[in-house]
Coordinates of C-alpha atoms in Angstrom, one line a residue:
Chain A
X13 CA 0.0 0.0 0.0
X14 CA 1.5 3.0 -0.8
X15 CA 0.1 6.9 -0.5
X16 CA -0.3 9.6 2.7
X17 CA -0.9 8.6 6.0
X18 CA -4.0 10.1 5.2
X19 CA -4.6 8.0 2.4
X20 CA -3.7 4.9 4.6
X21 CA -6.4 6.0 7.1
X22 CA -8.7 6.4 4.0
X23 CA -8.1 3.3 3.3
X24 CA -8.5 1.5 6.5
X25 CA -11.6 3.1 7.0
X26 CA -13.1 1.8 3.7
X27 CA -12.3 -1.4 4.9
X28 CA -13.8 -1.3 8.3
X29 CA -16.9 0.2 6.3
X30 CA -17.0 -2.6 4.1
X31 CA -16.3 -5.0 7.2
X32 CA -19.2 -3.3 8.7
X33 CA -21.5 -3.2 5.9
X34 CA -20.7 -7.2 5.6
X35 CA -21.5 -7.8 8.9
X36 CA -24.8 -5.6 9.2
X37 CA -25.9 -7.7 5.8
X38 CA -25.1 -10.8 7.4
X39 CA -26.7 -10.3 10.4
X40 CA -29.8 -9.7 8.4
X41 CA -29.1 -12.3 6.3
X42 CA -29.5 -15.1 9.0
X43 CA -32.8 -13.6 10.3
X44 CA -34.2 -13.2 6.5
X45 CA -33.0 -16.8 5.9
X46 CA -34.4 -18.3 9.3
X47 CA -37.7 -16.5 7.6
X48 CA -37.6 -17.6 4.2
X49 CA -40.0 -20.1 2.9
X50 CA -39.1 -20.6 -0.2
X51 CA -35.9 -21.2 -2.3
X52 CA -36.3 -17.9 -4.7
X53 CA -36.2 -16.2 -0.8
X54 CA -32.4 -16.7 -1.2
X55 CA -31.8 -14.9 -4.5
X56 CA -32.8 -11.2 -3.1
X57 CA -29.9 -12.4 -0.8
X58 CA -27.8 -13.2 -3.3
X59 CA -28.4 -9.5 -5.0
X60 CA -28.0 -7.8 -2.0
X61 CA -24.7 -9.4 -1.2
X62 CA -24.0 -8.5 -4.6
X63 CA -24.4 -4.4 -3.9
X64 CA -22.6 -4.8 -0.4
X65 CA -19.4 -6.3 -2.5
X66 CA -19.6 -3.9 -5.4
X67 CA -19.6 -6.4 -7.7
X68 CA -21.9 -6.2 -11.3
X69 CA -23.8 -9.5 -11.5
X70 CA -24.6 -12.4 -9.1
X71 CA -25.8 -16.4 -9.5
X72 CA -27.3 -18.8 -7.6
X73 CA -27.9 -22.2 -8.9
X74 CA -29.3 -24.8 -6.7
X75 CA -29.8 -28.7 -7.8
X76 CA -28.9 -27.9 -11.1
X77 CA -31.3 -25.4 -11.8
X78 CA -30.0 -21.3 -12.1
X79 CA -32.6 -19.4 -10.2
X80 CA -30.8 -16.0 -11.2
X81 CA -30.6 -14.6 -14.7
X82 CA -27.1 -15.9 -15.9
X83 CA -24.4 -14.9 -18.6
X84 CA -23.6 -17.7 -20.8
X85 CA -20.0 -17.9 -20.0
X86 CA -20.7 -18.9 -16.5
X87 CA -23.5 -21.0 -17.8
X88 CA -21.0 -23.0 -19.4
X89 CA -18.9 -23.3 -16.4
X90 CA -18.9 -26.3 -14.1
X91 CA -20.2 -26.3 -10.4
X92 CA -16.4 -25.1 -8.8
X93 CA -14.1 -27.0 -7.1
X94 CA -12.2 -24.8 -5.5
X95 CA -13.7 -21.6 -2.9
X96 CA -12.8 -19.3 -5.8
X97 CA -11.6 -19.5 -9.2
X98 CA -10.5 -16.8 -11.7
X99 CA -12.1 -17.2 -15.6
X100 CA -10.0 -15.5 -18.3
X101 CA -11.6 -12.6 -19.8
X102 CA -14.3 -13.2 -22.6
X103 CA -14.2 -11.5 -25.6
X104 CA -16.4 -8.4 -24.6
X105 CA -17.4 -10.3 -21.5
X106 CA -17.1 -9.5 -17.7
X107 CA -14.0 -8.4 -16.3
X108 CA -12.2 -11.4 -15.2
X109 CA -12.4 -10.9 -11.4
X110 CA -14.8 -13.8 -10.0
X111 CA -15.6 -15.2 -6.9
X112 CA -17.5 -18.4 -6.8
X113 CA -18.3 -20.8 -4.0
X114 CA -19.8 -24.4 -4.3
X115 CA -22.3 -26.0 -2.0
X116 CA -23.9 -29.2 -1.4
X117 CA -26.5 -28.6 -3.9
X118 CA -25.5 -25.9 -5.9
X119 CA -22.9 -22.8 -6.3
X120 CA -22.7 -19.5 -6.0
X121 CA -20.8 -16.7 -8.0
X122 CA -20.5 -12.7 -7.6
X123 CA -18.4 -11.3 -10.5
X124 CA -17.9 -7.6 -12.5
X125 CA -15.8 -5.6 -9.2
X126 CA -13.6 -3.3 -10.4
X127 CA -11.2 -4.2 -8.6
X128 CA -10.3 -7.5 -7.3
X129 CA -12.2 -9.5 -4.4
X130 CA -11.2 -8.6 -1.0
X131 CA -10.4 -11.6 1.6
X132 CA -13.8 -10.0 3.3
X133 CA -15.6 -10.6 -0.3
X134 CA -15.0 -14.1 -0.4
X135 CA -15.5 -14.8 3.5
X136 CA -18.9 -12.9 2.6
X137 CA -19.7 -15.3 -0.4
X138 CA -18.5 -18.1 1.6
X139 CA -20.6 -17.3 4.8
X140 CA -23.6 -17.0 2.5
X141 CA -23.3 -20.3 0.3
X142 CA -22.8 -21.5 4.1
X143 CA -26.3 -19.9 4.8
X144 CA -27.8 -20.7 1.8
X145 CA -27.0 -24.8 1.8
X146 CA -28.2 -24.4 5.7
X147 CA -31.7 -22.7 4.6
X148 CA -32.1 -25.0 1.6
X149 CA -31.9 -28.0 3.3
X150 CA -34.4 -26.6 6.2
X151 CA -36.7 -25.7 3.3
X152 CA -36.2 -29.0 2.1
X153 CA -37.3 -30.6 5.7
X154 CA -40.0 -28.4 6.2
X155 CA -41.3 -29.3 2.7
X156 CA -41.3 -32.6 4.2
X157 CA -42.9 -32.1 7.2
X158 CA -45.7 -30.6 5.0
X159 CA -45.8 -33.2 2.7
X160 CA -46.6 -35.3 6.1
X161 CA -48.7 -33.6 7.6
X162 CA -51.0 -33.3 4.2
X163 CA -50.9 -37.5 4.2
X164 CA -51.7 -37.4 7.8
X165 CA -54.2 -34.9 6.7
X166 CA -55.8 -36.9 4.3
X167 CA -55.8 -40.2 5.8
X168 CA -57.8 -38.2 8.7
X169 CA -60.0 -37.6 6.0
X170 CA -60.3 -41.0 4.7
X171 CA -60.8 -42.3 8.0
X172 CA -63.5 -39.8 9.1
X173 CA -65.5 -41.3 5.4
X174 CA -64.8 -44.4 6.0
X175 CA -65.9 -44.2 9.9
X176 CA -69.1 -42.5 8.1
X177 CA -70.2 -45.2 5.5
X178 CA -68.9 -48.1 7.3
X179 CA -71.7 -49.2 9.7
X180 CA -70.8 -50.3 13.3
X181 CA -72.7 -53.3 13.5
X182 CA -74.3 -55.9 10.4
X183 CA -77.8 -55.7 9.9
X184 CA -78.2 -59.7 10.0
X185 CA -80.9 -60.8 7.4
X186 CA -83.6 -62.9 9.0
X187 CA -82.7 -66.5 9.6
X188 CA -79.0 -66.2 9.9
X189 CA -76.6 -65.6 12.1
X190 CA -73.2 -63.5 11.6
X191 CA -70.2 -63.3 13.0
X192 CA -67.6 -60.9 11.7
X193 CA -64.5 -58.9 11.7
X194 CA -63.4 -55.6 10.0
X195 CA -60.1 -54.6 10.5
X196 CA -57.9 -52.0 8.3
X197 CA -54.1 -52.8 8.2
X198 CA -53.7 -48.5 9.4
X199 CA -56.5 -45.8 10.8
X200 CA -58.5 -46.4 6.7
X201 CA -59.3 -49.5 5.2
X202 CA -60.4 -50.8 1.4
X203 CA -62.4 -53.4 3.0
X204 CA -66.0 -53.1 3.1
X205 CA -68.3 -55.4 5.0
X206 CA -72.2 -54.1 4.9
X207 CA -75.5 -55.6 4.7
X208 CA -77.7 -54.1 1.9
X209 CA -81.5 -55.7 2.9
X210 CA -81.1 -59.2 2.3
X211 CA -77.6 -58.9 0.5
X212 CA -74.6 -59.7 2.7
X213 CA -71.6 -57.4 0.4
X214 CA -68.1 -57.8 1.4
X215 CA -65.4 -55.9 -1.0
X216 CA -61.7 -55.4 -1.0
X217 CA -60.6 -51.5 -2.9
X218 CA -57.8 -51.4 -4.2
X219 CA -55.8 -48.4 -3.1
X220 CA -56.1 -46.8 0.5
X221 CA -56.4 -43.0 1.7
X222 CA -59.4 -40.7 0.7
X223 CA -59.9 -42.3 -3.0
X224 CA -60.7 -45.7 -1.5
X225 CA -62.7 -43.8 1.2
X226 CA -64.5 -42.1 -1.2
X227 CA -65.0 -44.8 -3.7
X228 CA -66.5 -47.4 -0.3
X229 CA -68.6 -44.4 0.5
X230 CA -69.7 -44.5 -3.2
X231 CA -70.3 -48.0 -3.4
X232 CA -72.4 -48.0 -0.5
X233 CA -74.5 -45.8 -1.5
X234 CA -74.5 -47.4 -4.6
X235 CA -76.4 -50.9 -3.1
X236 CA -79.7 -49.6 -1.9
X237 CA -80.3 -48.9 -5.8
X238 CA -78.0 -51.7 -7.5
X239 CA -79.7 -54.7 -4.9
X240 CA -83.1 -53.5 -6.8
X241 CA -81.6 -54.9 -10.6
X242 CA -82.1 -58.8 -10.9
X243 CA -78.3 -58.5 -12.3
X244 CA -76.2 -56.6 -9.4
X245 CA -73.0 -56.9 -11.0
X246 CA -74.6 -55.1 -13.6
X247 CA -76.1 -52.5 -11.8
X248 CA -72.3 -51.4 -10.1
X249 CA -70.7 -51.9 -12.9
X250 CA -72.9 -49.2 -14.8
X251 CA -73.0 -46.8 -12.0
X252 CA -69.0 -47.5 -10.7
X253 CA -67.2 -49.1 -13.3
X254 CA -66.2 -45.2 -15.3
X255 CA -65.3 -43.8 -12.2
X256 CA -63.2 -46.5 -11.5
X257 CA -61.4 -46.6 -14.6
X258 CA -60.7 -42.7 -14.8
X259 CA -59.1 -43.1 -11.4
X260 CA -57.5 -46.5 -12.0
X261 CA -59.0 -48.3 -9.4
X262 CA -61.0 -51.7 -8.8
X263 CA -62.2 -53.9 -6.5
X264 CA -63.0 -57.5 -5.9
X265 CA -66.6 -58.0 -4.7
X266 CA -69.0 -61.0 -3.4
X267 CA -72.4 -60.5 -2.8
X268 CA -74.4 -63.0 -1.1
X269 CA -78.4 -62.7 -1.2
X270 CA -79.2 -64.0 2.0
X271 CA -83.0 -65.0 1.9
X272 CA -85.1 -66.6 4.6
X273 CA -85.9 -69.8 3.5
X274 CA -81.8 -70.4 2.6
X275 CA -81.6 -69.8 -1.1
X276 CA -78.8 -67.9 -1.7
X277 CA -77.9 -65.8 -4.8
X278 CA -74.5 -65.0 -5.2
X279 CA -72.1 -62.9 -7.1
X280 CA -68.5 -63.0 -7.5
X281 CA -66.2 -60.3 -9.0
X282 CA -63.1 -61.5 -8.8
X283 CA -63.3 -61.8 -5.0
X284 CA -61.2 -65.0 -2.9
X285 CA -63.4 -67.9 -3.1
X286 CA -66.6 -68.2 -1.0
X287 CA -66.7 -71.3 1.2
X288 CA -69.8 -73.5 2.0
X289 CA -69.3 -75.7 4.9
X290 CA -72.4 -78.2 4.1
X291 CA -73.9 -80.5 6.9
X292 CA -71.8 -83.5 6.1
X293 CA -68.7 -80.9 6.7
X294 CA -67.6 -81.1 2.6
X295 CA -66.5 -77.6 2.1
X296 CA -67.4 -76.1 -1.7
X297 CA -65.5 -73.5 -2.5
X298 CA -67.1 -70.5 -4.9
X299 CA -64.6 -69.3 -7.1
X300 CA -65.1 -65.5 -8.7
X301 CA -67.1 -65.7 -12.2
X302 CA -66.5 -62.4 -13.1
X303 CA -63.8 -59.9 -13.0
X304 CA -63.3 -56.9 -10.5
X305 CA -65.3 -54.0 -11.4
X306 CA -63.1 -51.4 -12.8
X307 CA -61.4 -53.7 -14.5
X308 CA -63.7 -55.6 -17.7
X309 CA -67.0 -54.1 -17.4
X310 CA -69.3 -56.8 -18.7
X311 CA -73.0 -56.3 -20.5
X312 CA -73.7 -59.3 -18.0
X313 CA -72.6 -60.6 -14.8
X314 CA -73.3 -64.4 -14.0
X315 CA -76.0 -64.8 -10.8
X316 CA -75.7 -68.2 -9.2
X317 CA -78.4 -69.8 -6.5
X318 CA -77.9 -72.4 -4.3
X319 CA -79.8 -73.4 -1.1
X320 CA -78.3 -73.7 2.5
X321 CA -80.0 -76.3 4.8
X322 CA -80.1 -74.8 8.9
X323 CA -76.8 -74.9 10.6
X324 CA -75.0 -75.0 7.3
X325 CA -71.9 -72.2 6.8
X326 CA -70.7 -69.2 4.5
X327 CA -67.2 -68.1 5.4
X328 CA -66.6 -65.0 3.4
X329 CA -63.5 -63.1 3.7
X330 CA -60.8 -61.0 1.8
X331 CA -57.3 -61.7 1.1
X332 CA -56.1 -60.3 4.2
X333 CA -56.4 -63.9 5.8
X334 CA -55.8 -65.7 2.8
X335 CA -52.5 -64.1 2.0
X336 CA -51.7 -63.5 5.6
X337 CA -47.4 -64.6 5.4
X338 CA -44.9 -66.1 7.4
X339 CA -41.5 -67.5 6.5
X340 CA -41.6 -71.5 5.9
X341 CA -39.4 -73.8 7.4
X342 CA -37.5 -73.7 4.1
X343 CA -37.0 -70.0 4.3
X344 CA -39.8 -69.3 1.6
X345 CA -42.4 -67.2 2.2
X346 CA -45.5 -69.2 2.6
X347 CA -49.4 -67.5 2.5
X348 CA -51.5 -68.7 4.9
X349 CA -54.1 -69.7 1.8
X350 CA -57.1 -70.9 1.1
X351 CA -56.8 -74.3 1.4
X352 CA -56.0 -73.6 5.8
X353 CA -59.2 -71.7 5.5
X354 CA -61.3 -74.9 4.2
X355 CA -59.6 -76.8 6.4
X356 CA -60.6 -74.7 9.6
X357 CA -64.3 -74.6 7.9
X358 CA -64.6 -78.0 7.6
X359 CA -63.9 -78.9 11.0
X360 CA -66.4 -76.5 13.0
X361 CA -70.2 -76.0 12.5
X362 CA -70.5 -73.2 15.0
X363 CA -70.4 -69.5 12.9
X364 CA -68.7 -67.7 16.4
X365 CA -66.4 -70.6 16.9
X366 CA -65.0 -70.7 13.1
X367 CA -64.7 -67.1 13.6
X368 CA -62.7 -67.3 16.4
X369 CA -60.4 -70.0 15.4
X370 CA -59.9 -68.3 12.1
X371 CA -58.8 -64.9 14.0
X372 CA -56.6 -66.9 16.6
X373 CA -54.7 -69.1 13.6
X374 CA -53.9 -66.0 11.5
X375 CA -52.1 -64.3 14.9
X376 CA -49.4 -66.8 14.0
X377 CA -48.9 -65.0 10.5
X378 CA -48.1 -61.4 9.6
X379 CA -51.5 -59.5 7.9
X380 CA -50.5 -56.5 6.3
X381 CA -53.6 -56.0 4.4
X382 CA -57.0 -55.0 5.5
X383 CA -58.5 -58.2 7.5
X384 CA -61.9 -58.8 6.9
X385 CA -63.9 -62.2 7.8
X386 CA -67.5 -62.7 8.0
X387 CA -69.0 -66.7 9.4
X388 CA -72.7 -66.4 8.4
X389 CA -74.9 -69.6 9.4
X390 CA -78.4 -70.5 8.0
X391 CA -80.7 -71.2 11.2
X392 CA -83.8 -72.2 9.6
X393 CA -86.9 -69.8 8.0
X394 CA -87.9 -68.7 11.0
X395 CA -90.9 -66.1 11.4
X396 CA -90.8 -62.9 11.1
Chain B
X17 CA -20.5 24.2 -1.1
X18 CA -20.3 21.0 1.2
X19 CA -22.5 20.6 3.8
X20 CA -21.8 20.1 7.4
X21 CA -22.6 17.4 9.4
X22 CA -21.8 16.8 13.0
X23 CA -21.5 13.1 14.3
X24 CA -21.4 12.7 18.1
X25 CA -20.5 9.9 19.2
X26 CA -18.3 8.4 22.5
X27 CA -17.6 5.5 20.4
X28 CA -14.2 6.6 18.2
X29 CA -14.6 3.7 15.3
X30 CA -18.1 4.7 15.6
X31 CA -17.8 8.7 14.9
X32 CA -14.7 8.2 12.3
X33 CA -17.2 4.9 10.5
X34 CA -19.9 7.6 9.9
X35 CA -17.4 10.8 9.4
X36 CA -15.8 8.7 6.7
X37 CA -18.8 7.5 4.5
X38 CA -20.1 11.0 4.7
X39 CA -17.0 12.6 3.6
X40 CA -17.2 10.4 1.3
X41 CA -20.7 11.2 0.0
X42 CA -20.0 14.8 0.0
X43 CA -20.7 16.1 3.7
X44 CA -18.1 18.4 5.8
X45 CA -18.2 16.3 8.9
X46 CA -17.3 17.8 12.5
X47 CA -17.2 15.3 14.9
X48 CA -17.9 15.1 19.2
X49 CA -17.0 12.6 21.7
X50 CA -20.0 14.2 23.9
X51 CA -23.5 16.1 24.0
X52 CA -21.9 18.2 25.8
X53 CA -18.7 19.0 23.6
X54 CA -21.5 18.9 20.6
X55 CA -23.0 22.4 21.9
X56 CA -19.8 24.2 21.7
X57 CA -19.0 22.7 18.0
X58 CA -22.9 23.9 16.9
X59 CA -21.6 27.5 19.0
X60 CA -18.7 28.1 16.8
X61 CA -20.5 26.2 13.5
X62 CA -23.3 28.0 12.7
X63 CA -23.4 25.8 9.2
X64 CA -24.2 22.7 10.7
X65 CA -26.9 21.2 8.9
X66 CA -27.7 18.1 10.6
X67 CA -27.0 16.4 13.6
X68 CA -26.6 12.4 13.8
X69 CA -25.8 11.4 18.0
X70 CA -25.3 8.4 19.9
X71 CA -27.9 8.0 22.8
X72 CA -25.2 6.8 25.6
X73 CA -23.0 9.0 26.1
X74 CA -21.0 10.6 29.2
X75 CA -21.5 14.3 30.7
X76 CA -24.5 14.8 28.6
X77 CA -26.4 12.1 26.3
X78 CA -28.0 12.2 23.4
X79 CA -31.5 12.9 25.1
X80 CA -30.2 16.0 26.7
X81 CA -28.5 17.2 23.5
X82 CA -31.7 16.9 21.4
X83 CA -33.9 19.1 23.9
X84 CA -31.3 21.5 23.9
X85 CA -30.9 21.6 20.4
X86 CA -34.8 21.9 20.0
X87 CA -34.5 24.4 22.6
X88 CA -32.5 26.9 20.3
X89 CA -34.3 25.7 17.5
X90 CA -31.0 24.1 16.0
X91 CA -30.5 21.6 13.4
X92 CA -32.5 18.6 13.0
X93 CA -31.0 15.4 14.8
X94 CA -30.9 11.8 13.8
X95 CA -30.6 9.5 16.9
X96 CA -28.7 6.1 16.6
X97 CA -30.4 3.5 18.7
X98 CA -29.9 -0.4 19.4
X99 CA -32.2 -2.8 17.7
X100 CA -34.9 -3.6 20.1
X101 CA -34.8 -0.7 22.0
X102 CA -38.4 0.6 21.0
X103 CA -38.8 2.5 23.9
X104 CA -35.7 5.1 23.1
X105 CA -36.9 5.4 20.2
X106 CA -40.3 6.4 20.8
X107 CA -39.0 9.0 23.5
X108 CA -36.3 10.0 21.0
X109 CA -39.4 11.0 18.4
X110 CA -41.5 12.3 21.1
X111 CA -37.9 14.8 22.0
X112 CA -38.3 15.9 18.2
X113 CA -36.0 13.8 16.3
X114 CA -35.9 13.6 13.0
X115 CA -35.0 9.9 12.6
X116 CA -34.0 7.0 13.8
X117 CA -31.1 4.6 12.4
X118 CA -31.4 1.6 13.7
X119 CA -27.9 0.3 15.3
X120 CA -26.1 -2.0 13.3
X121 CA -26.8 0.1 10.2
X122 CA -24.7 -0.4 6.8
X123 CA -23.4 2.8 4.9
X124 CA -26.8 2.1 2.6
X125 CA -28.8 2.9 5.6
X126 CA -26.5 5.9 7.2
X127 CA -27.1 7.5 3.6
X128 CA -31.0 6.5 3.0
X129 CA -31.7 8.3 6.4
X130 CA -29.2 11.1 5.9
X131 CA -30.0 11.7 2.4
X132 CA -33.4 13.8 2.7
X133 CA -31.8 15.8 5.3
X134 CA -29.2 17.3 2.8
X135 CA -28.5 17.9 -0.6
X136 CA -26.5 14.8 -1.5

């Protein structure tokens, strides 16, 4: 340094100015950053640092993506090494004095001074990429913990629905007895369980969270109108199968027409087998005859009848139980199956004690589906 | 012709901060260390245009110095104040200050408060 001992004071005091400037800015800075809720929040930083230096332009890129206007020649450059690097001058370009610091996700550059960067420039850049990685990733966490609480948000939702369209208790149609279980594998369920006048409906949605809420609550509402049609696959299928497709849904379905003197209508869209424990213990199984609606809507769905005597079984259920898992003695995983289910069925006769031993035999296995199981038993046509 | 300023302030890197970035803008600057010292500088400089002073100060504080200076109807005064100190502030208003700058303060905000005062 050369000059007066006035100029040297001159100088010194510039310094301290700038010093102080850089300080006041990043003092604000930190409090502005703590504030900001987005990452275009961290530009106006960026240009203000910018004035505080003295320098002509600023950048910001962050995860590959410049969120400043940018000259071309520092487009082209890659993300720095080094705290600082020093670009040659481009023909009719920007001086060649350039301060650029990298960070986790991104850089950032200050260029155009007249005269070269102070030590206090690039602690200033380096303090902010510092501040800006810091505020970034916060952003990025409280994005998250938005993202969170809207899930938690909707699954409230889609359990408040569900709570609303599921009923409590079965309506049991006269002559039978019922005993059941509904459980969803978190606070929602696809399941459905729900007695529509004589119809026993049990359904698995594919899907969870408010669009399988809304389509059970859809569904439901659905029945009162759909049990009316002599063809009930028919009847959803017009009234759900669109909606289904535009959201890219389905579900499986088996709809029993319980009626008092032990006929029994039945549907299956593509729903586990229905089981029929008869009086001699043989256990039919009642295999799906149709596909899940939302999947092939058909101009016809198959209706078969067949005719419980008293004391004979249903066992209806979704895959919950039958693909309950567990590891095998051979280290493969194993599903509990339908073929365990038959097995239980054929050896009891009593609807509460089938349901009991089915619930206490799956506790062995891991369900991490919805677990729905319904033991319906034909007493006799009783009066009214 | 420049314009004179007096800075008073007990804090040395303070005073010569602010004399320097408004010598640097333009501005004659007188400086004192006290409110006291600042009322003989405005006695024998009658061209004092503004007044920026430090609230804290010894023998007399920056309180004092603005109701005398409103007292002889003198130049206006900007008070420096500490962040978060609302209640000097409001009294330094209620004394007749022209304005407050907010302590720490960058030469952008010296001059942006300074700046209607003169002609810079």
């Amino acid at each position: 340094m050369t000059g007066t001992p006035d100029d040297l004071v001159a100088s010194t005091m510039t310094a301290l100015a700038d010093a102080y400037d850089q300080v006041v800015f990043l003092e604000r800075a930190v409090r502005r950053a703590v504030g900001a809720t987005h990452t275009a929040d961290l530009v106006s930083l960026v240009e203000e640092a910018q004035d505080v230096m003295g320098a002509r332009g600023s950048a910001l890129t962050v995860g590959g993506t410049w969120l400043t206007r940018v000259p071309h020649w520092l487009r082209a450059q890659p993300r720095p090494d080094a705290r600082t690097f020093t670009l040659s001058r481009p023909t009719g370009g920007e001086p060649p004095h350039l301060v650029a610091v990298p960070f986790e996700h991104g850089w950032v550059a200050f260029w155009g001074k007249p005269t070269p960067f102070t030590a206090g420039d690039v602690r200033l850049a380096e303090t902010l990429a510092h501040l800006i990685a810091s505020t970034e990733e916060a952003l990025e966490a409280r994005a998250e913990r938005l993202r969170a609480e809207v899930e938690a948000h909707d699954r409230r939702t889609a359990a408040h629905v569900w709570r609303q369209v599921i009923p409590s208790t079965l309506k049991v149609p006269r002559g039978y007895a019922v005993a059941s279980t509904l459980k969803p594998a978190r606070d929602v369920g696809g399941d459905l369980l729900v007695t529509q006048g004589e119809w026993l409906v049990i359904a698995d949605v594919s899907g969870k969270g408010v669009p399988a809420a809304l389509f059970t609550g859809m569904l439901v509402s659905t029945l009162p109108l759909a049990v009316e049609h002599a063809d009930l696959g028919a009847a959803l299928a017009r009234a759900l199968h669109p909606y289904l497709e535009e959201v890219g849904m389905f579900t499986t379905l088996a709809a029993l027409k319980l009626c008092p003197d032990g006929r029994v209508q039945y549907v299956n869209l593509g729903h586990p087998p229905v089981l029929v424990r008869h009086e001699d213990g043989e256990v039919r199984a009642l295999p799906a005859h149709a596909p899940p609606l939302g999947t092939f809507a058909l101009d016809r769905y198959p209706v078969s009848e067949f005719r419980l005597r008293p004391g004979e079984l249903l066992c209806v259920y979704t895959d919950g139980l039958s693909e309950a898992e567990r590891n095998a003695p051979d280290g493969e995983r194993e599903l509990f199956g339908v073929h365990r289910i038959e097995a239980h069925v054929a050896e009891h006769t009593e609807p509460g004690e089938l349901h009991r031993v089915l619930t206490d035999a799956v506790r062995a296995w891991e369900v991490t589906d919805d677990f729905t199981l319904a033991v319906v038993q034909y007493l006799g046509d009783l009066p009214s | 012709m420049t314009q004179a300023v007096l800075v008073v302030d007990d804090e040395p890197v303070i005073r010569h901060l602010i004399e320097h970035v408004l010598a640097r803008a333009g501005c004659t600057v007188v400086t004192a260390g006290d409110g006291e010292a600042a009322l003989g500088v405005l006695d024998e400089r009658p061209d004092v245009r503004l007044i920026i002073s430090d609230l804290g100060m010894p023998v007399l504080d920056g309180f004092a110095l603005l109701e005398r200076v409103r007292e002889r109807s003198g130049p206006p005064v900007l008070i420096l104040t500490s962040r978060g100190d609302e209640d000097d502030e409001r009294r330094a208003r209620a004394l007749g200050a022209a304005d407050v700058i907010t302590k720490p303060f960058s030469r952008q905000d010296l001059l942006r408060v300074v700046r209607p005062h003169l002609e810079l």
